Amino acid sequence: MSRFFSSRHASLVPYTPGEQPKVLNVTKLNTNECPFPPSEKALRFAAENTRPLNLYPELQFVDIRGRLAGLYGISPDNFVLGNGSDELLNFAFMAFCDDQKQAAFPNISYGFYPVYAELNHVPYLEIPLREDFSIAPEDYFNLGRTIFIANPNAPTGMALTRAQVDEIVKRNPDSVVVIDEAYVDFGGETCIPLIQKYDNLLVIQTFSKSRSMAGARLGFAAGSEALIADLNTIRYSTNPYNVNSMTLALGLGVLLDKETTRKNCRTIMENRAWTVAELESLGFTVLPSSANFIFARSGRIDGGELYAKLKARNILIRHFDKPEISAWNRITIGTREQMDILLRNIREILEEKP
């Protein structure tokens, strides 16, 4: 770091994104992107409806918020958009956490949570997962903290039911509960309907995964009008034009083509089930996943070694050095062809083992 870097951030350890190689001959199963592009229908809509780029983007997100309101049966005033869901998560740490209202989240979860807590100087509590890697709802009752839960969780892929989330929110009436639903469309149960029941629930989703827009950067938060007003206060105090016009047009086009999103999700879920069965036939342990990835461990090869050997063959998966999960790897579910390549190479690697 330079000698000018603020001492406030001297100890900050930044989030480590998954590798983004420039070469094209890589089977990329490491960052949970959708293997399918946005539909031609959505792309045509974006091309025909993008606001002139010499003008600032639209501030109120009227069209997309209206479309989301129709999809979920709630008011447009219950939504705000962000430059990816990551921006909205940061806004939530800024808006709802401080020295008095500290944060809590699982100790094995999305790696940005502790980064945002450190960045915003928020003390936080990491709550251990159970031995089977599940989140126990009762561990989050009456915490007196702002709670962040990825549901389905990452990197495990395991999900809480809406009823379990309902209980967590009910047991924390004076604290905001943030449910991060980045992967909910692959078998999870969205908690957006619960925002009409609780004024302390904020649900955040992304267009990066099921909606094929990782490169466009778009997310949304759903909550009570008061919570959304709080997030807009942060947005207008940092970057009110936070979502560009092309992304807004493409996002609306994607929402207008719900069937393509549903079809892609069905295909990924089918590929997930097939991949799990194949890995289990090779002796792998695979956690039950409601996401577009799986978390798997082999009894014959360490997670770090498997990651390295696959990388040498131009296949990328995600490995984490954290001791509790270092034997495991997170594998994005791609096309059937991509999963065939992965499994063929895993078989070859295992055959090479003594």
mmCIF file of C-alpha atoms in Angstrom:
data_model
loop_
_atom_site.group_PDB
_atom_site.id
_atom_site.type_symbol
_atom_site.label_atom_id
_atom_site.label_comp_id
_atom_site.label_asym_id
_atom_site.label_seq_id
_atom_site.Cartn_x
_atom_site.Cartn_y
_atom_site.Cartn_z
ATOM 1 C CA MET A 1 0.000 0.000 0.000
ATOM 2 C CA SER A 2 1.069 3.604 -0.479
ATOM 3 C CA ARG A 3 2.111 5.901 2.338
ATOM 4 C CA PHE A 4 -1.116 7.826 1.698
ATOM 5 C CA PHE A 5 -3.486 4.928 2.403
ATOM 6 C CA SER A 6 -5.753 5.728 5.343
ATOM 7 C CA SER A 7 -4.831 4.029 8.592
ATOM 8 C CA ARG A 8 -8.545 3.268 9.019
ATOM 9 C CA HIS A 9 -8.191 0.603 6.341
ATOM 10 C CA ALA A 10 -4.631 -0.568 6.989
ATOM 11 C CA SER A 11 -5.775 -3.966 8.293
ATOM 12 C CA LEU A 12 -8.443 -4.508 5.634
ATOM 13 C CA VAL A 13 -8.194 -7.864 3.860
ATOM 14 C CA PRO A 14 -10.093 -7.495 0.560
ATOM 15 C CA TYR A 15 -12.452 -10.055 -0.881
ATOM 16 C CA THR A 16 -10.794 -12.496 -3.272
ATOM 17 C CA PRO A 17 -12.894 -13.003 -6.420
ATOM 18 C CA GLY A 18 -12.760 -16.195 -8.426
ATOM 19 C CA GLU A 19 -10.252 -16.320 -11.239
ATOM 20 C CA GLN A 20 -11.298 -14.642 -14.494
ATOM 21 C CA PRO A 21 -8.901 -15.963 -17.158
ATOM 22 C CA LYS A 22 -8.468 -14.083 -20.432
ATOM 23 C CA VAL A 23 -7.935 -17.241 -22.469
ATOM 24 C CA LEU A 24 -10.990 -18.891 -23.985
ATOM 25 C CA ASN A 25 -10.010 -22.573 -23.850
ATOM 26 C CA VAL A 26 -10.930 -22.943 -20.170
ATOM 27 C CA THR A 27 -13.783 -24.928 -18.672
ATOM 28 C CA LYS A 28 -14.841 -22.283 -16.177
ATOM 29 C CA LEU A 29 -16.738 -23.678 -13.206
ATOM 30 C CA ASN A 30 -15.431 -21.416 -10.452
ATOM 31 C CA THR A 31 -17.580 -18.268 -10.169
ATOM 32 C CA ASN A 32 -21.185 -19.494 -10.360
ATOM 33 C CA GLU A 33 -21.981 -17.670 -13.580
ATOM 34 C CA CYS A 34 -24.858 -18.889 -15.714
ATOM 35 C CA PRO A 35 -23.503 -20.872 -18.682
ATOM 36 C CA PHE A 36 -26.267 -19.484 -20.896
ATOM 37 C CA PRO A 37 -26.336 -15.909 -22.280
ATOM 38 C CA PRO A 38 -29.349 -13.585 -22.017
ATOM 39 C CA SER A 39 -32.046 -14.514 -24.517
ATOM 40 C CA GLU A 40 -32.172 -12.947 -27.963
ATOM 41 C CA LYS A 41 -35.534 -11.483 -26.986
ATOM 42 C CA ALA A 42 -33.968 -9.706 -23.994
ATOM 43 C CA LEU A 43 -31.010 -8.480 -26.049
ATOM 44 C CA ARG A 44 -33.298 -7.103 -28.762
ATOM 45 C CA PHE A 45 -35.388 -5.314 -26.161
ATOM 46 C CA ALA A 46 -32.268 -3.754 -24.644
ATOM 47 C CA ALA A 47 -30.999 -2.605 -28.040
ATOM 48 C CA GLU A 48 -34.317 -0.944 -28.807
ATOM 49 C CA ASN A 49 -34.996 0.589 -25.381
ATOM 50 C CA THR A 50 -31.685 1.786 -23.958
ATOM 51 C CA ARG A 51 -31.842 5.413 -22.843
ATOM 52 C CA PRO A 52 -29.511 7.653 -24.902
ATOM 53 C CA LEU A 53 -26.038 7.236 -23.438
ATOM 54 C CA ASN A 54 -25.287 10.955 -23.510
ATOM 55 C CA LEU A 55 -27.928 11.289 -20.756
ATOM 56 C CA TYR A 56 -27.667 10.090 -17.183
ATOM 57 C CA PRO A 57 -29.494 6.836 -16.347
ATOM 58 C CA GLU A 58 -33.007 6.988 -15.004
ATOM 59 C CA LEU A 59 -32.905 7.585 -11.245
ATOM 60 C CA GLN A 60 -36.099 5.958 -10.028
ATOM 61 C CA PHE A 61 -35.904 2.618 -11.902
ATOM 62 C CA VAL A 62 -39.628 3.001 -12.586
ATOM 63 C CA ASP A 63 -40.003 0.290 -15.230
ATOM 64 C CA ILE A 64 -38.007 -2.436 -13.501
ATOM 65 C CA ARG A 65 -39.483 -1.716 -10.080
ATOM 66 C CA GLY A 66 -42.940 -1.868 -11.633
ATOM 67 C CA ARG A 67 -42.155 -5.186 -13.272
ATOM 68 C CA LEU A 68 -40.736 -6.631 -10.037
ATOM 69 C CA ALA A 69 -43.812 -5.420 -8.176
ATOM 70 C CA GLY A 70 -46.015 -7.317 -10.625
ATOM 71 C CA LEU A 71 -43.926 -10.472 -10.309
ATOM 72 C CA TYR A 72 -44.031 -10.533 -6.516
ATOM 73 C CA GLY A 73 -47.407 -8.907 -5.876
ATOM 74 C CA ILE A 74 -46.117 -5.984 -3.812
ATOM 75 C CA SER A 75 -45.614 -2.249 -4.314
ATOM 76 C CA PRO A 76 -42.844 -0.753 -6.470
ATOM 77 C CA ASP A 77 -41.927 1.244 -3.361
ATOM 78 C CA ASN A 78 -40.713 -2.007 -1.799
ATOM 79 C CA PHE A 79 -37.767 -2.235 -4.228
ATOM 80 C CA VAL A 80 -34.451 -0.527 -4.919
ATOM 81 C CA LEU A 81 -31.830 -1.490 -7.505
ATOM 82 C CA GLY A 82 -28.067 -1.674 -7.166
ATOM 83 C CA ASN A 83 -24.898 -2.157 -9.162
ATOM 84 C CA GLY A 84 -25.016 -5.866 -8.468
ATOM 85 C CA SER A 85 -26.313 -7.283 -5.205
ATOM 86 C CA ASP A 86 -22.867 -6.662 -3.695
ATOM 87 C CA GLU A 87 -23.471 -2.911 -3.703
ATOM 88 C CA LEU A 88 -26.780 -3.384 -1.913
ATOM 89 C CA LEU A 89 -25.154 -5.620 0.693
ATOM 90 C CA ASN A 90 -22.613 -2.891 1.359
ATOM 91 C CA PHE A 91 -25.434 -0.342 1.583
ATOM 92 C CA ALA A 92 -27.101 -2.587 4.181
ATOM 93 C CA PHE A 93 -23.942 -2.691 6.298
ATOM 94 C CA MET A 94 -23.727 1.103 6.031
ATOM 95 C CA ALA A 95 -27.394 1.686 6.818
ATOM 96 C CA PHE A 96 -28.147 -0.861 9.525
ATOM 97 C CA CYS A 97 -24.866 -1.549 11.362
ATOM 98 C CA ASP A 98 -22.652 0.454 13.703
ATOM 99 C CA ASP A 99 -20.902 0.128 17.064
ATOM 100 C CA GLN A 100 -24.243 -0.218 18.843
ATOM 101 C CA LYS A 101 -25.993 -2.437 16.274
ATOM 102 C CA GLN A 102 -23.289 -4.926 15.384
ATOM 103 C CA ALA A 103 -23.455 -7.600 12.654
ATOM 104 C CA ALA A 104 -23.782 -11.375 12.696
ATOM 105 C CA PHE A 105 -23.437 -13.974 9.961
ATOM 106 C CA PRO A 106 -22.309 -17.602 9.538
ATOM 107 C CA ASN A 107 -18.601 -18.340 9.848
ATOM 108 C CA ILE A 108 -18.712 -20.211 6.541
ATOM 109 C CA SER A 109 -20.617 -18.096 4.057
ATOM 110 C CA TYR A 110 -20.167 -15.402 1.429
ATOM 111 C CA GLY A 111 -16.673 -13.974 1.837
ATOM 112 C CA PHE A 112 -17.791 -10.382 1.359
ATOM 113 C CA TYR A 113 -19.659 -10.207 4.696
ATOM 114 C CA PRO A 114 -16.561 -9.856 6.906
ATOM 115 C CA VAL A 115 -14.991 -7.549 4.304
ATOM 116 C CA TYR A 116 -17.959 -5.163 4.375
ATOM 117 C CA ALA A 117 -18.004 -5.304 8.166
ATOM 118 C CA GLU A 118 -14.307 -4.384 8.339
ATOM 119 C CA LEU A 119 -14.644 -1.737 5.639
ATOM 120 C CA ASN A 120 -17.456 -0.040 7.559
ATOM 121 C CA HIS A 121 -15.802 -0.557 10.973
ATOM 122 C CA VAL A 122 -18.650 -2.740 12.189
ATOM 123 C CA PRO A 123 -17.906 -5.289 14.935
ATOM 124 C CA TYR A 124 -19.282 -8.678 13.968
ATOM 125 C CA LEU A 125 -20.025 -12.137 15.281
ATOM 126 C CA GLU A 126 -19.392 -15.221 13.128
ATOM 127 C CA ILE A 127 -21.726 -18.059 14.067
ATOM 128 C CA PRO A 128 -20.431 -21.586 13.370
ATOM 129 C CA LEU A 129 -22.366 -23.865 11.074
ATOM 130 C CA ARG A 130 -23.499 -27.173 12.472
ATOM 131 C CA GLU A 131 -21.363 -30.268 11.922
ATOM 132 C CA ASP A 132 -23.321 -31.103 8.765
ATOM 133 C CA PHE A 133 -22.677 -27.545 7.439
ATOM 134 C CA SER A 134 -26.288 -26.480 7.982
ATOM 135 C CA ILE A 135 -27.440 -23.191 9.502
ATOM 136 C CA ALA A 136 -29.384 -23.737 12.731
ATOM 137 C CA PRO A 137 -32.124 -21.067 12.932
ATOM 138 C CA GLU A 138 -32.116 -21.088 16.732
ATOM 139 C CA ASP A 139 -28.508 -19.870 16.715
ATOM 140 C CA TYR A 140 -29.839 -16.567 15.352
ATOM 141 C CA PHE A 141 -32.710 -15.972 17.774
ATOM 142 C CA ASN A 142 -32.682 -12.779 19.870
ATOM 143 C CA LEU A 143 -29.177 -11.723 18.863
ATOM 144 C CA GLY A 144 -29.704 -7.968 19.054
ATOM 145 C CA ARG A 145 -27.564 -7.649 15.907
ATOM 146 C CA THR A 146 -28.115 -7.040 12.214
ATOM 147 C CA ILE A 147 -28.151 -10.524 10.700
ATOM 148 C CA PHE A 148 -26.861 -11.477 7.249
ATOM 149 C CA ILE A 149 -27.688 -14.937 5.901
ATOM 150 C CA ALA A 150 -27.036 -16.205 2.385
ATOM 151 C CA ASN A 151 -29.929 -18.498 1.518
ATOM 152 C CA PRO A 152 -29.013 -20.818 -0.130
ATOM 153 C CA ASN A 153 -25.719 -20.487 1.642
ATOM 154 C CA ALA A 154 -22.413 -20.209 -0.176
ATOM 155 C CA PRO A 155 -20.223 -22.166 -0.600
ATOM 156 C CA THR A 156 -22.312 -25.045 0.778
ATOM 157 C CA GLY A 157 -25.448 -24.616 -1.368
ATOM 158 C CA MET A 158 -27.683 -25.621 1.551
ATOM 159 C CA ALA A 159 -30.919 -23.695 2.124
ATOM 160 C CA LEU A 160 -33.268 -22.732 4.923
ATOM 161 C CA THR A 161 -36.996 -22.935 4.331
ATOM 162 C CA ARG A 162 -39.164 -19.825 4.313
ATOM 163 C CA ALA A 163 -40.685 -20.999 7.597
ATOM 164 C CA GLN A 164 -37.233 -21.154 9.197
ATOM 165 C CA VAL A 165 -36.384 -17.648 7.999
ATOM 166 C CA ASP A 166 -39.787 -16.463 9.258
ATOM 167 C CA GLU A 167 -38.853 -17.713 12.719
ATOM 168 C CA ILE A 168 -35.474 -15.931 12.655
ATOM 169 C CA VAL A 169 -37.086 -12.633 11.647
ATOM 170 C CA LYS A 170 -39.840 -13.011 14.252
ATOM 171 C CA ARG A 171 -37.265 -13.679 16.991
ATOM 172 C CA ASN A 172 -35.333 -10.477 16.154
ATOM 173 C CA PRO A 173 -38.074 -7.817 16.097
ATOM 174 C CA ASP A 174 -35.714 -4.911 16.808
ATOM 175 C CA SER A 175 -32.998 -5.882 14.323
ATOM 176 C CA VAL A 176 -32.831 -5.995 10.555
ATOM 177 C CA VAL A 177 -32.466 -9.463 9.046
ATOM 178 C CA VAL A 178 -30.863 -9.470 5.585
ATOM 179 C CA ILE A 179 -31.498 -12.573 3.470
ATOM 180 C CA ASP A 180 -29.128 -12.795 0.507
ATOM 181 C CA GLU A 181 -30.940 -14.821 -2.158
ATOM 182 C CA ALA A 182 -28.345 -14.811 -4.922
ATOM 183 C CA TYR A 183 -29.025 -18.501 -5.685
ATOM 184 C CA VAL A 184 -32.667 -18.865 -4.729
ATOM 185 C CA ASP A 185 -33.942 -19.631 -8.247
ATOM 186 C CA PHE A 186 -32.195 -23.022 -8.361
ATOM 187 C CA GLY A 187 -34.374 -24.761 -5.791
ATOM 188 C CA GLY A 188 -34.649 -22.375 -2.860
ATOM 189 C CA GLU A 189 -37.734 -20.640 -1.496
ATOM 190 C CA THR A 190 -37.786 -16.856 -1.736
ATOM 191 C CA CYS A 191 -38.648 -14.885 1.392
ATOM 192 C CA ILE A 192 -39.877 -11.800 -0.479
ATOM 193 C CA PRO A 193 -43.521 -12.548 0.502
ATOM 194 C CA LEU A 194 -42.508 -12.148 4.153
ATOM 195 C CA ILE A 195 -41.688 -8.442 3.757
ATOM 196 C CA GLN A 196 -45.432 -7.760 3.938
ATOM 197 C CA LYS A 197 -45.424 -9.419 7.363
ATOM 198 C CA TYR A 198 -42.229 -7.940 8.834
ATOM 199 C CA ASP A 199 -40.820 -4.412 8.676
ATOM 200 C CA ASN A 200 -37.330 -5.653 9.651
ATOM 201 C CA LEU A 201 -36.723 -8.054 6.739
ATOM 202 C CA LEU A 202 -34.582 -7.116 3.740
ATOM 203 C CA VAL A 203 -34.272 -9.602 0.866
ATOM 204 C CA ILE A 204 -31.533 -9.103 -1.732
ATOM 205 C CA GLN A 205 -31.351 -10.821 -5.110
ATOM 206 C CA THR A 206 -29.079 -10.588 -8.139
ATOM 207 C CA PHE A 207 -29.428 -10.767 -11.914
ATOM 208 C CA SER A 208 -25.968 -12.373 -12.132
ATOM 209 C CA LYS A 209 -26.922 -16.019 -11.672
ATOM 210 C CA SER A 210 -30.291 -17.273 -12.911
ATOM 211 C CA ARG A 211 -30.841 -14.177 -15.060
ATOM 212 C CA SER A 212 -27.532 -14.483 -16.999
ATOM 213 C CA MET A 213 -26.322 -10.911 -16.321
ATOM 214 C CA ALA A 214 -23.118 -11.312 -14.275
ATOM 215 C CA GLY A 215 -21.270 -8.977 -16.636
ATOM 216 C CA ALA A 216 -23.967 -6.305 -16.550
ATOM 217 C CA ARG A 217 -24.029 -5.843 -12.742
ATOM 218 C CA LEU A 218 -27.607 -5.582 -11.492
ATOM 219 C CA GLY A 219 -29.252 -6.520 -8.220
ATOM 220 C CA PHE A 220 -32.302 -5.531 -6.222
ATOM 221 C CA ALA A 221 -33.415 -5.330 -2.618
ATOM 222 C CA ALA A 222 -36.970 -5.863 -1.395
ATOM 223 C CA GLY A 223 -38.175 -4.651 1.988
ATOM 224 C CA SER A 224 -40.537 -2.354 3.818
ATOM 225 C CA GLU A 225 -40.836 1.166 2.398
ATOM 226 C CA ALA A 226 -38.888 2.478 5.400
ATOM 227 C CA LEU A 227 -35.962 0.085 4.844
ATOM 228 C CA ILE A 228 -35.898 0.916 1.123
ATOM 229 C CA ALA A 229 -35.902 4.630 1.982
ATOM 230 C CA ASP A 230 -32.868 4.025 4.208
ATOM 231 C CA LEU A 231 -31.010 2.313 1.358
ATOM 232 C CA ASN A 232 -31.923 5.140 -0.995
ATOM 233 C CA THR A 233 -30.484 7.606 1.507
ATOM 234 C CA ILE A 234 -27.188 5.742 1.283
ATOM 235 C CA ARG A 235 -27.463 5.497 -2.522
ATOM 236 C CA TYR A 236 -28.135 9.205 -2.960
ATOM 237 C CA SER A 237 -25.243 9.948 -0.607
ATOM 238 C CA THR A 238 -22.746 7.862 -2.578
ATOM 239 C CA ASN A 239 -23.739 7.302 -6.214
ATOM 240 C CA PRO A 240 -27.366 8.017 -7.188
ATOM 241 C CA TYR A 241 -26.727 7.006 -10.817
ATOM 242 C CA ASN A 242 -25.496 3.614 -9.705
ATOM 243 C CA VAL A 243 -27.023 1.477 -12.499
ATOM 244 C CA ASN A 244 -26.209 2.317 -16.108
ATOM 245 C CA SER A 245 -28.836 2.692 -18.833
ATOM 246 C CA MET A 246 -27.808 -0.362 -20.843
ATOM 247 C CA THR A 247 -28.009 -2.591 -17.768
ATOM 248 C CA LEU A 248 -31.436 -1.213 -16.875
ATOM 249 C CA ALA A 249 -32.753 -1.930 -20.366
ATOM 250 C CA LEU A 250 -31.310 -5.448 -20.418
ATOM 251 C CA GLY A 251 -32.629 -6.162 -16.922
ATOM 252 C CA LEU A 252 -36.134 -5.217 -17.979
ATOM 253 C CA GLY A 253 -35.785 -7.314 -21.126
ATOM 254 C CA VAL A 254 -34.784 -10.319 -19.032
ATOM 255 C CA LEU A 255 -37.761 -9.832 -16.718
ATOM 256 C CA LEU A 256 -40.067 -9.696 -19.730
ATOM 257 C CA ASP A 257 -38.750 -13.101 -20.842
ATOM 258 C CA LYS A 258 -39.406 -15.164 -17.735
ATOM 259 C CA GLU A 259 -39.660 -18.437 -19.626
ATOM 260 C CA THR A 260 -36.021 -18.378 -20.738
ATOM 261 C CA THR A 261 -34.912 -17.859 -17.140
ATOM 262 C CA ARG A 262 -37.123 -20.730 -15.970
ATOM 263 C CA LYS A 263 -35.831 -22.998 -18.740
ATOM 264 C CA ASN A 264 -32.196 -22.223 -17.920
ATOM 265 C CA CYS A 265 -32.786 -22.881 -14.234
ATOM 266 C CA ARG A 266 -34.452 -26.226 -14.999
ATOM 267 C CA THR A 267 -31.519 -27.259 -17.188
ATOM 268 C CA ILE A 268 -28.976 -26.303 -14.529
ATOM 269 C CA MET A 269 -30.906 -28.201 -11.866
ATOM 270 C CA GLU A 270 -31.018 -31.281 -14.107
ATOM 271 C CA ASN A 271 -27.281 -30.990 -14.767
ATOM 272 C CA ARG A 272 -26.705 -30.590 -11.035
ATOM 273 C CA ALA A 273 -28.570 -33.797 -10.208
ATOM 274 C CA TRP A 274 -26.688 -35.712 -12.898
ATOM 275 C CA THR A 275 -23.302 -34.357 -11.775
ATOM 276 C CA VAL A 276 -23.992 -35.192 -8.135
ATOM 277 C CA ALA A 277 -24.892 -38.786 -9.060
ATOM 278 C CA GLU A 278 -21.724 -39.150 -11.139
ATOM 279 C CA LEU A 279 -19.496 -37.726 -8.399
ATOM 280 C CA GLU A 280 -21.092 -39.919 -5.760
ATOM 281 C CA SER A 281 -20.413 -42.940 -7.950
ATOM 282 C CA LEU A 282 -16.738 -41.915 -7.752
ATOM 283 C CA GLY A 283 -16.859 -41.868 -3.960
ATOM 284 C CA PHE A 284 -17.391 -38.132 -3.468
ATOM 285 C CA THR A 285 -19.472 -36.679 -0.654
ATOM 286 C CA VAL A 286 -21.709 -33.903 -1.997
ATOM 287 C CA LEU A 287 -23.814 -31.632 0.187
ATOM 288 C CA PRO A 288 -27.495 -31.191 -0.747
ATOM 289 C CA SER A 289 -27.571 -28.087 -2.947
ATOM 290 C CA SER A 290 -30.331 -25.622 -3.832
ATOM 291 C CA ALA A 291 -27.893 -23.455 -5.802
ATOM 292 C CA ASN A 292 -26.217 -23.479 -9.211
ATOM 293 C CA PHE A 293 -23.139 -25.070 -7.656
ATOM 294 C CA ILE A 294 -22.273 -28.034 -5.486
ATOM 295 C CA PHE A 295 -19.867 -28.478 -2.594
ATOM 296 C CA ALA A 296 -17.995 -31.751 -2.881
ATOM 297 C CA ARG A 297 -15.233 -33.709 -1.166
ATOM 298 C CA SER A 298 -13.340 -36.800 -2.273
ATOM 299 C CA GLY A 299 -12.004 -39.392 0.121
ATOM 300 C CA ARG A 300 -9.185 -40.155 -2.337
ATOM 301 C CA ILE A 301 -7.736 -36.720 -3.073
ATOM 302 C CA ASP A 302 -7.447 -33.503 -1.078
ATOM 303 C CA GLY A 303 -9.490 -30.531 -2.210
ATOM 304 C CA GLY A 304 -6.454 -28.357 -2.885
ATOM 305 C CA GLU A 305 -4.732 -31.060 -4.886
ATOM 306 C CA LEU A 306 -7.809 -31.725 -7.010
ATOM 307 C CA TYR A 307 -8.213 -28.001 -7.668
ATOM 308 C CA ALA A 308 -4.575 -27.705 -8.759
ATOM 309 C CA LYS A 309 -4.648 -30.777 -10.993
ATOM 310 C CA LEU A 310 -7.841 -29.618 -12.696
ATOM 311 C CA LYS A 311 -6.415 -26.138 -13.182
ATOM 312 C CA ALA A 312 -3.384 -27.679 -14.897
ATOM 313 C CA ARG A 313 -5.889 -29.205 -17.320
ATOM 314 C CA ASN A 314 -7.588 -25.820 -17.934
ATOM 315 C CA ILE A 315 -10.563 -26.579 -15.716
ATOM 316 C CA LEU A 316 -11.343 -24.069 -12.980
ATOM 317 C CA ILE A 317 -13.286 -24.861 -9.822
ATOM 318 C CA ARG A 318 -13.174 -22.951 -6.507
ATOM 319 C CA HIS A 319 -11.068 -24.003 -3.541
ATOM 320 C CA PHE A 320 -10.995 -22.266 -0.148
ATOM 321 C CA ASP A 321 -8.072 -22.430 2.270
ATOM 322 C CA LYS A 322 -10.207 -22.049 5.392
ATOM 323 C CA PRO A 323 -9.331 -25.107 7.512
ATOM 324 C CA GLU A 324 -12.933 -26.190 8.094
ATOM 325 C CA ILE A 325 -13.569 -26.550 4.350
ATOM 326 C CA SER A 326 -10.116 -27.034 2.826
ATOM 327 C CA ALA A 327 -10.936 -30.654 1.906
ATOM 328 C CA TRP A 328 -13.900 -29.450 -0.163
ATOM 329 C CA ASN A 329 -14.327 -27.736 -3.526
ATOM 330 C CA ARG A 330 -17.167 -25.622 -4.873
ATOM 331 C CA ILE A 331 -18.108 -26.562 -8.425
ATOM 332 C CA THR A 332 -20.346 -24.383 -10.574
ATOM 333 C CA ILE A 333 -22.925 -26.277 -12.595
ATOM 334 C CA GLY A 334 -22.457 -25.496 -16.271
ATOM 335 C CA THR A 335 -23.662 -27.074 -19.486
ATOM 336 C CA ARG A 336 -23.826 -30.840 -19.822
ATOM 337 C CA GLU A 337 -20.745 -30.635 -22.055
ATOM 338 C CA GLN A 338 -18.805 -28.715 -19.402
ATOM 339 C CA MET A 339 -19.774 -31.201 -16.725
ATOM 340 C CA ASP A 340 -18.741 -34.078 -19.003
ATOM 341 C CA ILE A 341 -15.299 -32.495 -19.368
ATOM 342 C CA LEU A 342 -15.016 -32.036 -15.607
ATOM 343 C CA LEU A 343 -16.000 -35.600 -14.788
ATOM 344 C CA ARG A 344 -13.804 -37.161 -17.455
ATOM 345 C CA ASN A 345 -10.799 -35.326 -16.072
ATOM 346 C CA ILE A 346 -11.654 -36.158 -12.472
ATOM 347 C CA ARG A 347 -11.776 -39.840 -13.407
ATOM 348 C CA GLU A 348 -8.375 -39.582 -15.091
ATOM 349 C CA ILE A 349 -6.898 -37.772 -12.067
ATOM 350 C CA LEU A 350 -8.237 -40.404 -9.681
ATOM 351 C CA GLU A 351 -6.865 -43.202 -11.867
ATOM 352 C CA GLU A 352 -3.416 -41.637 -11.561
ATOM 353 C CA LYS A 353 -3.581 -41.828 -7.756
ATOM 354 C CA PRO A 354 -1.698 -44.741 -6.164
#
